[in-house]
């Protein structure tokens, strides 16, 4: 990234370069702060969530009574602690809105049931992008993702990791899971 931005300065019309990254926990180099303005995404506030919901309804053709019902359901369900947490992140909010649209007031509010529904929908979305991989590994993914979530959470609480793992730690956690539960590596 730094190399291309250096070369691009000499172009007749220098391009505008936008880089999006997730925190890498120090594993990968970040773009140079002297070449890029660094912006951090904050959790969505209530107004942003409502604006996102309205735009989501427009994009999905949800209007009139159906839109009002979804907005009402979203408002009621957002008061639930686990659902409220999910609605502060755009990706998670998108999946949550799809669940609310599909299931309405029947959308689970208990953590385990909500998580199961959320994971099913997430894997369905991923299957559209990577059909063969998800089809081949769906059962394994449904088992290992909750384990990795628990593993990361417990390590974060124990060591104050801030919700991050290196790829080596992730590898070790997956091997631990596979050996403990006699899954093929």
mmCIF file of C-alpha atoms in Angstrom:
data_model
loop_
_atom_site.group_PDB
_atom_site.id
_atom_site.type_symbol
_atom_site.label_atom_id
_atom_site.label_comp_id
_atom_site.label_asym_id
_atom_site.label_seq_id
_atom_site.Cartn_x
_atom_site.Cartn_y
_atom_site.Cartn_z
ATOM 1 C CA UNK A 1 0.000 0.000 0.000
ATOM 2 C CA UNK A 2 2.795 2.387 0.903
ATOM 3 C CA UNK A 3 4.647 1.561 -2.333
ATOM 4 C CA UNK A 4 1.691 2.279 -4.582
ATOM 5 C CA UNK A 5 0.925 5.542 -2.788
ATOM 6 C CA UNK A 6 4.545 6.637 -3.281
ATOM 7 C CA UNK A 7 4.467 5.791 -6.991
ATOM 8 C CA UNK A 8 1.031 7.326 -7.439
ATOM 9 C CA UNK A 9 2.249 10.762 -6.352
ATOM 10 C CA UNK A 10 4.116 11.035 -9.660
ATOM 11 C CA UNK A 11 1.059 10.244 -11.806
ATOM 12 C CA UNK A 12 -0.345 13.057 -13.917
ATOM 13 C CA UNK A 13 -3.588 12.767 -11.965
ATOM 14 C CA UNK A 14 -2.758 11.233 -8.569
ATOM 15 C CA UNK A 15 -5.467 8.802 -7.489
ATOM 16 C CA UNK A 16 -7.363 9.050 -4.260
ATOM 17 C CA UNK A 17 -6.643 5.878 -2.323
ATOM 18 C CA UNK A 18 -8.947 4.538 0.353
ATOM 19 C CA UNK A 19 -7.780 1.647 2.526
ATOM 20 C CA UNK A 20 -10.091 -0.207 4.863
ATOM 21 C CA UNK A 21 -8.666 -2.524 7.476
ATOM 22 C CA UNK A 22 -9.651 -4.339 10.596
ATOM 23 C CA UNK A 23 -7.363 -4.258 13.612
ATOM 24 C CA UNK A 24 -4.600 -6.767 12.972
ATOM 25 C CA UNK A 25 -3.373 -7.202 16.560
ATOM 26 C CA UNK A 26 0.099 -6.273 15.384
ATOM 27 C CA UNK A 27 0.433 -9.132 12.894
ATOM 28 C CA UNK A 28 0.229 -7.107 9.711
ATOM 29 C CA UNK A 29 1.690 -3.685 9.022
ATOM 30 C CA UNK A 30 -0.824 -0.874 9.034
ATOM 31 C CA UNK A 31 -0.772 1.784 6.304
ATOM 32 C CA UNK A 32 1.577 4.646 7.183
ATOM 33 C CA UNK A 33 -0.220 7.319 9.213
ATOM 34 C CA UNK A 34 1.809 10.033 7.429
ATOM 35 C CA UNK A 35 0.235 8.974 4.110
ATOM 36 C CA UNK A 36 -3.287 8.194 5.285
ATOM 37 C CA UNK A 37 -5.834 9.862 7.473
ATOM 38 C CA UNK A 38 -6.858 7.250 10.015
ATOM 39 C CA UNK A 39 -10.549 7.084 10.862
ATOM 40 C CA UNK A 40 -11.913 4.705 13.469
ATOM 41 C CA UNK A 41 -15.486 3.480 13.265
ATOM 42 C CA UNK A 42 -17.517 4.012 16.390
ATOM 43 C CA UNK A 43 -20.617 2.024 17.367
ATOM 44 C CA UNK A 44 -23.791 3.236 15.693
ATOM 45 C CA UNK A 45 -25.902 5.522 17.842
ATOM 46 C CA UNK A 46 -29.709 5.338 17.987
ATOM 47 C CA UNK A 47 -30.187 7.907 15.219
ATOM 48 C CA UNK A 48 -27.768 6.108 12.901
ATOM 49 C CA UNK A 49 -29.452 2.774 13.606
ATOM 50 C CA UNK A 50 -32.842 4.233 12.714
ATOM 51 C CA UNK A 51 -31.458 5.844 9.544
ATOM 52 C CA UNK A 52 -29.847 2.530 8.584
ATOM 53 C CA UNK A 53 -33.120 0.708 9.236
ATOM 54 C CA UNK A 54 -35.044 3.145 7.022
ATOM 55 C CA UNK A 55 -32.522 2.796 4.188
ATOM 56 C CA UNK A 56 -32.453 -0.986 4.616
ATOM 57 C CA UNK A 57 -36.250 -1.057 4.249
ATOM 58 C CA UNK A 58 -36.065 1.039 1.065
ATOM 59 C CA UNK A 59 -33.415 -1.175 -0.497
ATOM 60 C CA UNK A 60 -35.418 -4.307 0.321
ATOM 61 C CA UNK A 61 -38.730 -2.854 -0.870
ATOM 62 C CA UNK A 62 -40.282 -2.988 2.594
ATOM 63 C CA UNK A 63 -42.862 -0.224 2.681
ATOM 64 C CA UNK A 64 -46.043 0.953 4.379
ATOM 65 C CA UNK A 65 -47.430 -1.395 7.031
ATOM 66 C CA UNK A 66 -44.581 -3.901 6.649
ATOM 67 C CA UNK A 67 -42.016 -1.153 7.201
ATOM 68 C CA UNK A 68 -43.870 0.200 10.234
ATOM 69 C CA UNK A 69 -44.104 -3.309 11.679
ATOM 70 C CA UNK A 70 -40.377 -3.915 11.184
ATOM 71 C CA UNK A 71 -39.482 -0.546 12.737
ATOM 72 C CA UNK A 72 -41.769 -1.242 15.704
ATOM 73 C CA UNK A 73 -40.326 -4.742 16.144
ATOM 74 C CA UNK A 74 -36.788 -3.362 15.885
ATOM 75 C CA UNK A 75 -37.497 -0.731 18.527
ATOM 76 C CA UNK A 76 -38.987 -3.287 20.926
ATOM 77 C CA UNK A 77 -36.338 -5.940 20.326
ATOM 78 C CA UNK A 78 -33.467 -3.420 20.547
ATOM 79 C CA UNK A 79 -34.318 -2.933 24.207
ATOM 80 C CA UNK A 80 -33.225 -6.541 24.793
ATOM 81 C CA UNK A 81 -29.577 -6.586 25.901
ATOM 82 C CA UNK A 82 -28.206 -9.062 23.363
ATOM 83 C CA UNK A 83 -30.100 -7.580 20.448
ATOM 84 C CA UNK A 84 -29.115 -4.063 21.479
ATOM 85 C CA UNK A 85 -25.459 -5.083 21.390
ATOM 86 C CA UNK A 86 -25.774 -6.488 17.873
ATOM 87 C CA UNK A 87 -27.400 -3.349 16.510
ATOM 88 C CA UNK A 88 -24.367 -1.117 17.115
ATOM 89 C CA UNK A 89 -22.329 -2.651 14.259
ATOM 90 C CA UNK A 90 -23.440 -2.236 10.603
ATOM 91 C CA UNK A 91 -22.652 -5.829 9.558
ATOM 92 C CA UNK A 92 -24.371 -7.292 12.600
ATOM 93 C CA UNK A 93 -27.258 -4.853 12.230
ATOM 94 C CA UNK A 94 -27.776 -6.014 8.654
ATOM 95 C CA UNK A 95 -28.050 -9.638 9.761
ATOM 96 C CA UNK A 96 -30.258 -8.662 12.696
ATOM 97 C CA UNK A 97 -32.640 -6.763 10.417
ATOM 98 C CA UNK A 98 -32.891 -9.778 8.139
ATOM 99 C CA UNK A 99 -33.732 -11.953 11.153
ATOM 100 C CA UNK A 100 -36.340 -9.454 12.354
ATOM 101 C CA UNK A 101 -37.803 -9.240 8.862
ATOM 102 C CA UNK A 102 -38.015 -13.035 8.584
ATOM 103 C CA UNK A 103 -39.092 -13.815 12.143
ATOM 104 C CA UNK A 104 -40.635 -10.594 13.497
ATOM 105 C CA UNK A 105 -41.531 -10.791 17.176
ATOM 106 C CA UNK A 106 -40.568 -14.480 17.093
ATOM 107 C CA UNK A 107 -36.904 -13.445 16.781
ATOM 108 C CA UNK A 108 -35.188 -15.049 19.767
ATOM 109 C CA UNK A 109 -34.041 -12.827 22.604
ATOM 110 C CA UNK A 110 -32.119 -15.418 24.590
ATOM 111 C CA UNK A 111 -28.428 -15.419 23.768
ATOM 112 C CA UNK A 112 -28.107 -19.055 22.634
ATOM 113 C CA UNK A 113 -31.219 -19.103 20.448
ATOM 114 C CA UNK A 114 -30.392 -15.695 18.995
ATOM 115 C CA UNK A 115 -26.856 -16.822 18.280
ATOM 116 C CA UNK A 116 -28.060 -19.995 16.537
ATOM 117 C CA UNK A 117 -30.446 -18.015 14.326
ATOM 118 C CA UNK A 118 -27.780 -15.427 13.653
ATOM 119 C CA UNK A 119 -25.218 -18.085 12.691
ATOM 120 C CA UNK A 120 -27.652 -19.858 10.371
ATOM 121 C CA UNK A 121 -28.385 -16.622 8.557
ATOM 122 C CA UNK A 122 -24.711 -15.634 8.448
ATOM 123 C CA UNK A 123 -23.740 -18.997 6.952
ATOM 124 C CA UNK A 124 -26.581 -18.740 4.444
ATOM 125 C CA UNK A 125 -25.211 -15.371 3.340
ATOM 126 C CA UNK A 126 -21.661 -16.743 3.156
ATOM 127 C CA UNK A 127 -22.905 -19.733 1.162
ATOM 128 C CA UNK A 128 -23.948 -17.291 -1.563
ATOM 129 C CA UNK A 129 -20.348 -16.023 -1.747
ATOM 130 C CA UNK A 130 -18.542 -19.342 -1.235
ATOM 131 C CA UNK A 131 -21.087 -22.084 -1.962
ATOM 132 C CA UNK A 132 -18.724 -25.046 -2.156
ATOM 133 C CA UNK A 133 -16.743 -24.178 0.988
ATOM 134 C CA UNK A 134 -19.778 -23.542 3.150
ATOM 135 C CA UNK A 135 -21.610 -26.596 1.822
ATOM 136 C CA UNK A 136 -18.590 -28.806 2.442
ATOM 137 C CA UNK A 137 -17.779 -27.419 5.915
ATOM 138 C CA UNK A 138 -21.138 -26.174 7.265
ATOM 139 C CA UNK A 139 -21.407 -28.728 10.072
ATOM 140 C CA UNK A 140 -17.812 -28.094 11.121
ATOM 141 C CA UNK A 141 -18.353 -24.326 11.005
ATOM 142 C CA UNK A 142 -21.487 -24.587 13.151
ATOM 143 C CA UNK A 143 -19.419 -26.460 15.755
ATOM 144 C CA UNK A 144 -16.136 -24.598 15.687
ATOM 145 C CA UNK A 145 -17.385 -20.996 15.491
ATOM 146 C CA UNK A 146 -19.146 -21.139 18.894
ATOM 147 C CA UNK A 147 -16.061 -22.806 20.360
ATOM 148 C CA UNK A 148 -13.802 -20.084 18.974
ATOM 149 C CA UNK A 149 -16.176 -17.412 20.294
ATOM 150 C CA UNK A 150 -16.062 -18.961 23.751
ATOM 151 C CA UNK A 151 -12.290 -19.447 23.532
ATOM 152 C CA UNK A 152 -11.672 -15.853 22.512
ATOM 153 C CA UNK A 153 -14.051 -14.512 25.151
ATOM 154 C CA UNK A 154 -12.533 -16.592 27.944
ATOM 155 C CA UNK A 155 -8.974 -15.643 26.940
ATOM 156 C CA UNK A 156 -9.954 -11.984 26.720
ATOM 157 C CA UNK A 157 -11.413 -12.056 30.202
ATOM 158 C CA UNK A 158 -8.465 -14.018 31.551
ATOM 159 C CA UNK A 159 -5.677 -12.043 29.883
ATOM 160 C CA UNK A 160 -7.302 -8.780 28.806
ATOM 161 C CA UNK A 161 -6.701 -9.438 25.113
ATOM 162 C CA UNK A 162 -9.327 -6.999 23.883
ATOM 163 C CA UNK A 163 -11.038 -9.609 21.691
ATOM 164 C CA UNK A 164 -8.085 -10.334 19.424
ATOM 165 C CA UNK A 165 -6.092 -13.442 18.586
ATOM 166 C CA UNK A 166 -3.027 -13.880 16.433
ATOM 167 C CA UNK A 167 -3.293 -16.345 13.581
ATOM 168 C CA UNK A 168 -1.001 -18.679 15.549
ATOM 169 C CA UNK A 169 -3.356 -18.530 18.552
ATOM 170 C CA UNK A 170 -6.315 -19.173 16.266
ATOM 171 C CA UNK A 171 -4.493 -22.139 14.742
ATOM 172 C CA UNK A 172 -3.713 -23.520 18.197
ATOM 173 C CA UNK A 173 -7.342 -23.059 19.326
ATOM 174 C CA UNK A 174 -8.640 -24.865 16.255
ATOM 175 C CA UNK A 175 -6.183 -27.740 16.734
ATOM 176 C CA UNK A 176 -7.213 -27.944 20.401
ATOM 177 C CA UNK A 177 -10.884 -28.138 19.366
ATOM 178 C CA UNK A 178 -10.209 -30.757 16.708
ATOM 179 C CA UNK A 179 -8.162 -32.961 19.016
ATOM 180 C CA UNK A 180 -10.450 -32.575 22.023
ATOM 181 C CA UNK A 181 -13.568 -33.435 20.028
ATOM 182 C CA UNK A 182 -11.818 -35.975 17.781
ATOM 183 C CA UNK A 183 -12.363 -33.964 14.612
ATOM 184 C CA UNK A 184 -10.066 -34.351 11.617
ATOM 185 C CA UNK A 185 -7.361 -31.731 11.372
#
